Each structure stands twice: as C-alpha cells, then as structure tokens.
Amino acid sequence: MSMMDKIKSMLKGHESQTEKGVDKAGDMVDDKTQGKYKGQVDTGQDRLRDEFGGGKGPDQPPQP
C-alpha cells in the first residue's frame, strides 16, 4: 500500500476537515509569501481537494 493510499484511507469520511486543512495551509503559504504565488497555491489547493475528496463534486455549486 502506497503512502497516498494510506492518507486517502485515513481521510475518508472527513472531507469537511480535509477541505478546511487545505484552505488553512494555502492561506498560510499565501501569507508567508505575501501573495506572490497565489495562482500556484490555488492550483495546488484544487489538486489536493481533487486527490483527497474535499473537492467540488458534480452536485456542489462552485464557490465564489
């Protein structure tokens, strides 16, 4: 079992906490870099949400 599989199994059923963690980590990076890499951070956050199940599903409306 790979490390990613282990992380996914630990986070399964905790999508809302995963979403909060991804947002908090991205905000921290934006804060530390003074927003210099905001586009890259946002892309990373989207990919993490997709990977770990905290992303926007087909039944969820897009957030502003």
mmCIF file of C-alpha atoms in Angstrom:
data_model
loop_
_atom_site.group_PDB
_atom_site.id
_atom_site.type_symbol
_atom_site.label_atom_id
_atom_site.label_comp_id
_atom_site.label_asym_id
_atom_site.label_seq_id
_atom_site.Cartn_x
_atom_site.Cartn_y
_atom_site.Cartn_z
ATOM 1 C CA MET A 1 0.000 0.000 0.000
ATOM 2 C CA SER A 2 1.438 3.311 -1.048
ATOM 3 C CA MET A 3 1.652 6.370 1.163
ATOM 4 C CA MET A 4 -1.088 8.118 -0.858
ATOM 5 C CA ASP A 5 -3.432 5.164 -0.334
ATOM 6 C CA LYS A 6 -2.797 5.300 3.413
ATOM 7 C CA ILE A 7 -3.501 9.033 3.545
ATOM 8 C CA LYS A 8 -6.673 8.624 1.490
ATOM 9 C CA SER A 9 -7.939 5.859 3.767
ATOM 10 C CA MET A 10 -7.275 7.996 6.860
ATOM 11 C CA LEU A 11 -9.115 10.988 5.395
ATOM 12 C CA LYS A 12 -12.075 9.005 4.066
ATOM 13 C CA GLY A 13 -15.269 10.294 5.641
ATOM 14 C CA HIS A 14 -13.601 13.512 6.816
ATOM 15 C CA GLU A 15 -13.963 15.609 3.675
ATOM 16 C CA SER A 16 -15.016 18.770 5.503
ATOM 17 C CA GLN A 17 -11.948 18.661 7.762
ATOM 18 C CA THR A 18 -9.763 17.966 4.739
ATOM 19 C CA GLU A 19 -11.237 20.987 2.969
ATOM 20 C CA LYS A 20 -10.571 23.197 5.997
ATOM 21 C CA GLY A 21 -6.982 21.943 6.265
ATOM 22 C CA VAL A 22 -6.250 22.552 2.598
ATOM 23 C CA ASP A 23 -7.706 26.064 2.841
ATOM 24 C CA LYS A 24 -5.779 26.847 6.014
ATOM 25 C CA ALA A 25 -2.483 25.588 4.571
ATOM 26 C CA GLY A 26 -2.984 27.583 1.371
ATOM 27 C CA ASP A 27 -3.807 30.723 3.333
ATOM 28 C CA MET A 28 -0.676 30.250 5.433
ATOM 29 C CA VAL A 29 1.512 29.916 2.328
ATOM 30 C CA ASP A 30 -0.113 32.982 0.765
ATOM 31 C CA ASP A 31 0.515 34.878 3.999
ATOM 32 C CA LYS A 32 4.177 33.845 4.217
ATOM 33 C CA THR A 33 4.843 34.663 0.554
ATOM 34 C CA GLN A 34 2.758 37.854 0.668
ATOM 35 C CA GLY A 35 0.531 36.526 -2.131
ATOM 36 C CA LYS A 36 3.407 36.289 -4.611
ATOM 37 C CA TYR A 37 2.500 32.714 -5.593
ATOM 38 C CA LYS A 38 -1.291 32.924 -5.178
ATOM 39 C CA GLY A 39 -2.036 31.339 -8.563
ATOM 40 C CA GLN A 40 0.240 28.375 -7.924
ATOM 41 C CA VAL A 41 -1.123 27.945 -4.384
ATOM 42 C CA ASP A 42 -4.711 27.972 -5.671
ATOM 43 C CA THR A 43 -3.830 25.342 -8.280
ATOM 44 C CA GLY A 44 -2.204 23.200 -5.584
ATOM 45 C CA GLN A 45 -5.246 23.543 -3.349
ATOM 46 C CA ASP A 46 -7.541 22.445 -6.183
ATOM 47 C CA ARG A 47 -5.387 19.412 -6.896
ATOM 48 C CA LEU A 48 -5.303 18.422 -3.225
ATOM 49 C CA ARG A 49 -9.080 18.735 -2.990
ATOM 50 C CA ASP A 50 -9.465 16.529 -6.059
ATOM 51 C CA GLU A 51 -6.980 13.965 -4.734
ATOM 52 C CA PHE A 52 -8.298 13.712 -1.186
ATOM 53 C CA GLY A 53 -12.028 14.072 -1.736
ATOM 54 C CA GLY A 54 -12.535 17.575 -0.439
ATOM 55 C CA GLY A 55 -13.094 18.942 -3.923
ATOM 56 C CA LYS A 56 -16.224 20.233 -5.564
ATOM 57 C CA GLY A 57 -18.307 17.323 -6.743
ATOM 58 C CA PRO A 58 -20.819 17.456 -9.579
ATOM 59 C CA ASP A 59 -23.663 18.174 -7.121
ATOM 60 C CA GLN A 60 -21.861 21.050 -5.369
ATOM 61 C CA PRO A 61 -22.158 24.587 -6.736
ATOM 62 C CA PRO A 62 -18.910 26.429 -7.451
ATOM 63 C CA GLN A 63 -17.773 28.740 -4.671
ATOM 64 C CA PRO A 64 -17.045 32.409 -5.427
#
